[in-house]
């Protein structure tokens, strides 16, 4: 059986590709032989040798043309043409090193910034979480509108069981609860973050332990075995990566637990979106006691996670969960009264982990896209300027038969080379930027430390390089490919670029200036917002205050009086440290953690509850924090468990709940306890963030009240000589004092009040820094673009300027003409930028604080800065223009 015709052609085409010289020689010999035979044939018919040869050549329609048709029939010419174009493009770029260097550096800035930001996007938003089908995971949480809290309060134990048993949306469900333990008995005491989880959690996530196993259902019931699964990090740091760790005992809050498994390094649940120092390090079984299930108002904090059933969408699940909530609230109407009705919320777990970083990334995407556009516009202007010098070249190539497609291909290949060189340089720049992102990024953006240049990122860089080559190379390529040989030869003798080219260049520069203005206004507004946040009165003095935390776990201190005695002894010893001025303790600190309690004012209806932030504090707390007692008195050591319970409230509490009433002496009831009497009024303090209004606050004595927060203790040591940075030795000294009293008390989260303030504004600072950095790059690129266009226009108008000066034009008028040309482009660019900003300003509004999106000072100053930069960019071209010597210029022409 004979092969198909197209199969027989493959070897011939490959031979003509890889042995082109031999194939051309054979074609030449064949055509020469054919021409000779044709000539002899016409000679035999009686023609002269000359006429016969001419007639034979006419029959072949030209030897060279026939050769081209034969080569085209091989279907491999495009490869050879491409190779030729690549070689020619490299030669052209090597021939103009200045042009090539400027274009590559400009593109490197744009592509490098985009690659770095896409690396962050890829890690934080695009890469799936390390679970089986993470898009199917949904979280269920609740909020109580009257509390004014967020939507991530978790659910109560009894509510979780109702959601688990009655829902129709989830194929699997699990629960987990944030916790922490003191690890003792093996070296220095350690405080670790932990999570209590049901046995179903690990199978729901589809993650298996690296070593050992996870919990069983029996172990997750009340009275089950004390078993623990540890994290990869804890396994490496505490056990040196020993695989014989299974079965070993670890003491958690004075209770022995048996290690049954080690999770893989990638498993961080439920701390996928938290900083490294807050990540969960071990997991223990979660069980619900009967009284905990019955008491639905005991406390929230149990998190419900489920995996959607096949065919159930994210939009259907919330409706199902709301129906379940309506059902159990109807069944327990006595509990869920008007002020305590819960509102369930169902949302994607993946979206939840990325919720904090998404606004920042969206801003950065817009910023780097603008930078890339300006970079492309600059290179396009360079190519347009270069194209005016290549008109004659393209006209000659078109005259000798070059097709328009071939001319366009040549120009685009040169652009592609520039983009690839810019892409390679951009990858190196992106690597440096990613390192800086990890170093200077806010600690609250946990996965920012995981940002790397992954293969997907390199693919993105390649894609950006190709797209930019098309973007900035297409217009010059189209213009050069449309050159008419007659017009091109005429224009080659003209002085200066065509009006169309000059107009296009001006429009590109105007666009650059408009984009730069957008970034400049946006960055300035963010910077002003950051300054406004820093100028907010903190309510406390952050300088010279050291924070050291510990936790008196209830199993070690079951007797509150024993814990109280140790806390008082520690306060006394710490007050005698060299350099210590005031020492106090608190359960919760501003800008670090918060706690809400519900209370009822004296003589208020039984079902009228209010909510306020709360902290249990020791005497001298307000002095140690640098706060002011405005009225009344501070909490004292005389306020004991046997005396009248007292409280100190802040100004917001008095304004909101005691309007028109003297707060001193007012009473409220909390948690069914005896009524508390307000004995002091202090100034407001920001609790959650500096850009959030101070909430109502209740301070209670840690030596008078016993609650779930009593074990938490943060010691505040105010130094006699306040400094922005506390000496490192003070942390060690405080730790030694604590261990001298109890060697098994861990110390953790050692910091200063100044650091707490700094960390609370870290994301704003980071965003403002990046946006202003990109705005500065855009400003520089736009100025360079304007300088290039004006400088090129001056060089092309040298003859015209010489003629004008020869006819009597004043050099100063030439100077102002050139300067006015640049200023005109800057003004038009600013007008276009202001219009664009007005259309999209609402997108920036959520990121601003105490500043209008149309702030007159910022919106007015940014165009002035751009125009000043434009005038500076035009200064040297204008000076060169006014110094043109007519005699030299005209002689040269």
XYZ file of N, CA and C in Angstrom, residues 28 61-69 71:
33
model
N 17.981 25.205 -8.725
C 18.652 26.039 -9.716
C 19.093 25.206 -10.921
N 8.061 32.694 -16.716
C 7.568 33.842 -15.926
C 8.643 34.391 -14.984
N 9.875 34.370 -15.448
C 10.970 34.887 -14.636
C 11.587 33.794 -13.782
N 12.916 33.668 -13.885
C 13.599 32.595 -13.156
C 13.456 32.775 -11.641
N 13.744 33.994 -11.162
C 13.718 34.218 -9.717
C 12.312 34.081 -9.148
N 11.313 34.596 -9.926
C 9.936 34.464 -9.458
C 9.519 32.996 -9.380
N 9.970 32.206 -10.365
C 9.645 30.779 -10.351
C 10.309 30.088 -9.157
N 11.536 30.497 -8.871
C 12.198 29.926 -7.707
C 11.411 30.226 -6.426
N 10.922 31.464 -6.289
C 10.158 31.824 -5.098
C 8.884 31.001 -4.987
N 8.201 30.788 -6.148
C 6.982 29.985 -6.110
C 7.286 28.547 -5.707
N 9.783 27.589 -3.813
C 10.104 27.584 -2.383
C 8.832 27.694 -1.550
